[in-house]
Short mmCIF file of C-alpha atoms in Angstrom, two decimals:
data_model
loop_
_atom_site.label_atom_id
_atom_site.label_comp_id
_atom_site.label_asym_id
_atom_site.label_seq_id
_atom_site.Cartn_x
_atom_site.Cartn_y
_atom_site.Cartn_z
CA GLN A 1 -6.80 -23.56 0.02
CA ASN A 2 -4.46 -20.45 2.09
CA ALA A 3 -2.30 -18.42 0.83
CA SER A 4 0.52 -19.51 2.89
CA SER A 5 -0.10 -22.83 1.04
CA LEU A 6 0.85 -21.41 -2.35
CA ALA A 7 4.36 -19.47 -1.63
CA PRO A 8 7.12 -20.58 -2.80
CA THR A 9 9.01 -23.31 -0.57
CA ASP A 10 12.51 -22.23 -0.99
CA ARG A 11 12.63 -18.74 -2.77
CA LYS A 12 16.04 -19.24 -3.95
CA LYS A 13 14.84 -21.79 -6.59
CA THR A 14 12.41 -19.27 -8.23
CA SER A 15 13.85 -16.36 -9.99
CA ARG A 16 9.91 -15.08 -11.11
CA LYS A 17 8.31 -12.14 -8.96
CA ARG A 18 5.46 -13.38 -7.46
CA VAL A 19 2.26 -11.10 -8.07
CA VAL A 20 -0.94 -10.77 -6.00
CA PHE A 21 -3.64 -9.31 -8.35
CA GLU A 22 -6.59 -8.41 -6.10
CA GLN A 23 -10.09 -8.50 -8.23
CA TYR A 24 -13.64 -8.19 -7.37
CA ALA A 25 -14.58 -10.94 -9.43
CA LEU A 26 -12.48 -13.25 -12.27
CA ALA A 27 -14.17 -11.98 -15.08
CA HIS A 28 -14.31 -15.15 -17.82
CA TYR A 29 -12.41 -12.90 -20.58
CA SER A 30 -9.57 -11.96 -18.18
CA VAL A 31 -8.51 -15.77 -17.67
CA PRO A 32 -6.23 -15.65 -21.16
CA LEU A 33 -4.46 -12.46 -19.96
CA PHE A 34 -4.01 -14.13 -16.37
CA ALA A 35 -2.94 -17.44 -18.30
CA GLU A 36 -0.35 -15.72 -20.65
CA LEU A 37 1.19 -13.28 -17.24
CA ALA A 38 1.03 -16.42 -15.76
CA LYS A 39 3.78 -17.98 -17.77
CA HIS A 40 6.11 -15.81 -16.69
CA VAL A 41 5.48 -14.78 -12.76
CA ASP A 42 4.46 -16.43 -9.97
CA LEU A 43 0.91 -15.28 -9.88
CA LEU A 44 -2.21 -15.26 -7.11
CA ILE A 45 -5.60 -13.89 -8.09
CA VAL A 46 -7.13 -12.77 -5.21
CA ALA A 47 -11.17 -12.39 -5.94
CA SER A 48 -14.49 -11.49 -3.79
CA GLU A 49 -15.86 -14.61 -1.99
CA GLY A 50 -19.96 -14.29 -2.86
CA ASN A 51 -20.39 -12.20 -5.25
CA LYS A 52 -22.81 -11.73 -7.93
CA VAL A 53 -22.21 -9.62 -10.97
CA ASP A 54 -25.11 -9.29 -13.40
CA GLY A 55 -23.86 -10.12 -16.89
CA LEU A 56 -21.00 -11.15 -15.75
CA ASN A 57 -19.12 -14.95 -15.50
CA ASP A 58 -17.16 -15.16 -12.58
CA VAL A 59 -14.73 -18.27 -12.96
CA LYS A 60 -15.17 -20.28 -10.04
CA GLU A 61 -12.78 -23.40 -11.01
CA GLY A 62 -10.68 -24.98 -13.47
CA ALA A 63 -8.19 -21.12 -13.84
CA PRO A 64 -4.76 -22.12 -14.96
CA PHE A 65 -3.40 -20.08 -12.11
CA LYS A 66 -3.93 -20.09 -8.09
CA VAL A 67 -6.97 -18.37 -7.14
CA ILE A 68 -8.13 -17.58 -3.89
CA ARG A 69 -11.55 -15.87 -2.71
CA LEU A 70 -11.93 -13.45 0.30
CA LYS A 71 -14.49 -12.36 2.04
CA GLN A 72 -15.29 -8.92 1.87
CA GLY A 73 -14.99 -6.17 4.17
CA PRO A 74 -17.75 -3.19 5.46
CA PRO A 75 -17.67 -0.52 3.55
CA ASN A 76 -15.34 1.79 5.64
CA GLY A 77 -13.01 -0.32 6.38
CA LEU A 78 -10.40 -2.98 3.79
CA PHE A 79 -12.21 -4.26 0.18
CA HIS A 80 -10.71 -7.42 1.69
CA PRO A 81 -9.45 -7.56 5.23
CA ASP A 82 -7.27 -10.34 4.77
CA ILE A 83 -5.08 -8.97 1.84
CA ILE A 84 -2.07 -7.90 3.95
CA SER A 85 -2.33 -12.16 5.39
CA VAL A 86 -2.04 -13.17 1.97
CA LEU A 87 -0.11 -10.83 0.60
CA GLU A 88 2.60 -11.88 3.90
CA ASP A 89 1.98 -16.00 3.31
CA PHE A 90 2.41 -16.08 -0.43
CA LYS A 91 5.48 -13.43 -0.19
CA ALA A 92 4.37 -11.18 -2.97
CA ASP A 93 7.05 -9.18 -4.64
CA VAL A 94 3.99 -7.07 -6.48
CA TYR A 95 0.92 -6.21 -5.21
CA LEU A 96 -1.66 -4.82 -8.37
CA SER A 97 -5.63 -3.88 -7.19
CA TRP A 98 -8.47 -1.43 -8.69
CA MET A 99 -9.20 1.84 -6.95
CA PHE A 100 -11.46 0.19 -5.70
CA SER A 101 -9.59 -1.42 -3.05
CA LEU A 102 -6.34 0.55 -2.93
CA ASP A 103 -7.89 3.70 -2.25
CA ARG A 104 -9.02 2.28 0.99
CA ILE A 105 -5.63 0.93 1.83
CA LEU A 106 -3.36 3.16 0.71
CA SER A 107 -5.00 5.81 3.14
CA ASN A 108 -4.92 3.71 6.01
CA ARG A 109 -1.54 4.45 8.21
CA ALA A 110 -1.62 1.24 9.12
CA ALA A 111 -1.99 -0.61 6.69
CA TYR A 112 -0.13 1.70 3.97
CA SER A 113 2.69 0.81 6.73
CA LYS A 114 2.32 -2.81 6.66
CA LEU A 115 2.73 -2.83 3.20
CA LYS A 116 5.72 -0.39 2.52
CA SER A 117 7.59 -2.76 5.49
CA MET A 118 7.13 -5.64 3.22
CA GLY A 119 8.99 -4.02 0.38
CA LEU A 120 6.08 -4.61 -2.22
CA LYS A 121 5.70 -2.67 -5.28
CA ILE A 122 2.35 -0.89 -5.26
CA MET A 123 0.47 -1.14 -8.54
CA LEU A 124 -2.55 0.26 -9.33
CA ALA A 125 -5.10 -0.98 -12.56
CA GLY A 126 -7.31 0.99 -13.74
CA CYS A 127 -10.19 2.57 -15.90
CA ASP A 128 -11.16 5.75 -13.98
CA GLY A 129 -10.61 9.13 -15.53
CA TYR A 130 -12.58 8.11 -18.51
CA MET A 131 -15.60 10.00 -17.61
CA TYR A 132 -14.34 13.66 -17.78
CA LYS A 133 -12.76 14.48 -21.35
CA GLN A 134 -10.98 17.40 -18.80
CA PRO A 135 -9.74 16.00 -16.12
CA LEU A 136 -9.16 18.72 -13.91
CA ILE A 137 -12.87 19.46 -14.22
CA GLY A 138 -13.29 15.57 -12.88
CA LEU A 139 -10.97 16.46 -9.87
CA LEU A 140 -13.07 19.37 -9.01
CA ARG A 141 -16.57 18.26 -9.22
CA GLY A 142 -15.35 15.51 -7.01
CA LEU A 143 -14.07 18.18 -3.89
CA ILE A 144 -17.15 20.62 -4.78
CA ASN A 145 -19.49 17.99 -4.46
CA PRO A 146 -19.57 17.20 -0.38
CA ARG A 147 -20.22 13.47 -1.09
CA MET A 148 -17.56 13.12 -2.89
CA THR A 149 -15.24 15.12 -1.40
CA PHE A 150 -13.71 12.33 1.10
CA LYS A 151 -13.09 9.85 -1.67
CA THR A 152 -11.80 11.83 -3.83
CA ILE A 153 -9.32 13.35 -1.33
CA ARG A 154 -8.82 9.16 -0.43
CA SER A 155 -8.47 8.76 -4.02
CA ILE A 156 -5.74 11.57 -4.59
CA VAL A 157 -3.82 10.15 -1.62
CA ALA A 158 -3.81 6.59 -2.52
CA MET A 159 -2.79 7.58 -5.90
CA SER A 160 0.09 9.54 -4.74
CA ARG A 161 1.36 6.48 -3.04
CA VAL A 162 1.62 4.49 -5.82
CA ASP A 163 5.16 2.80 -7.93
CA HIS A 164 3.08 2.17 -11.29
CA PHE A 165 0.33 2.57 -12.83
CA LEU A 166 -1.48 -0.03 -15.30
CA ALA A 167 -4.04 1.42 -17.70
CA TYR A 168 -5.88 -0.63 -19.89
CA SER A 169 -6.91 2.08 -22.95
CA GLU A 170 -5.48 5.09 -24.31
CA LYS A 171 -7.98 7.69 -22.59
CA THR A 172 -7.56 6.29 -18.72
CA ALA A 173 -3.28 6.43 -20.16
CA ASP A 174 -3.64 9.81 -20.89
CA TYR A 175 -5.49 10.76 -17.83
CA PHE A 176 -3.49 9.64 -15.23
#
């Protein structure tokens, strides 16, 4: 199933926002949350195809909302290289994802320009920041560590380009 077959046939007939939520996997415990969200928006979950996560039940079928699977890209490229096509075909209003993908797509000039030209609202869902009691110390550690400097800068650029942030814990909300 491709994203164009999932798009509303007539935008005027539906006043519900079209939301694409990009995931690494469709965790069994997130299905009730997404099912409730799908009652209020036209929801499409994009998850990776062919992945295995220890201890996680990755729901492959029977979800009460639209789901498509995409191949993951190389470590130095977009996490899901086909995500922009999916966003276009689905005629998304909102693109929600995690830092594992957004730091790559939002720090890539061509990809970021394409997203902005589509008029999307970009939301970062996250739990990042919980590992440090003092966020400034965490930032400094990331900038000083040669192996982490590029990733830290890429994350800063990505966060500066996000329209909204969805934190799922008080600790994360305090961090951001």
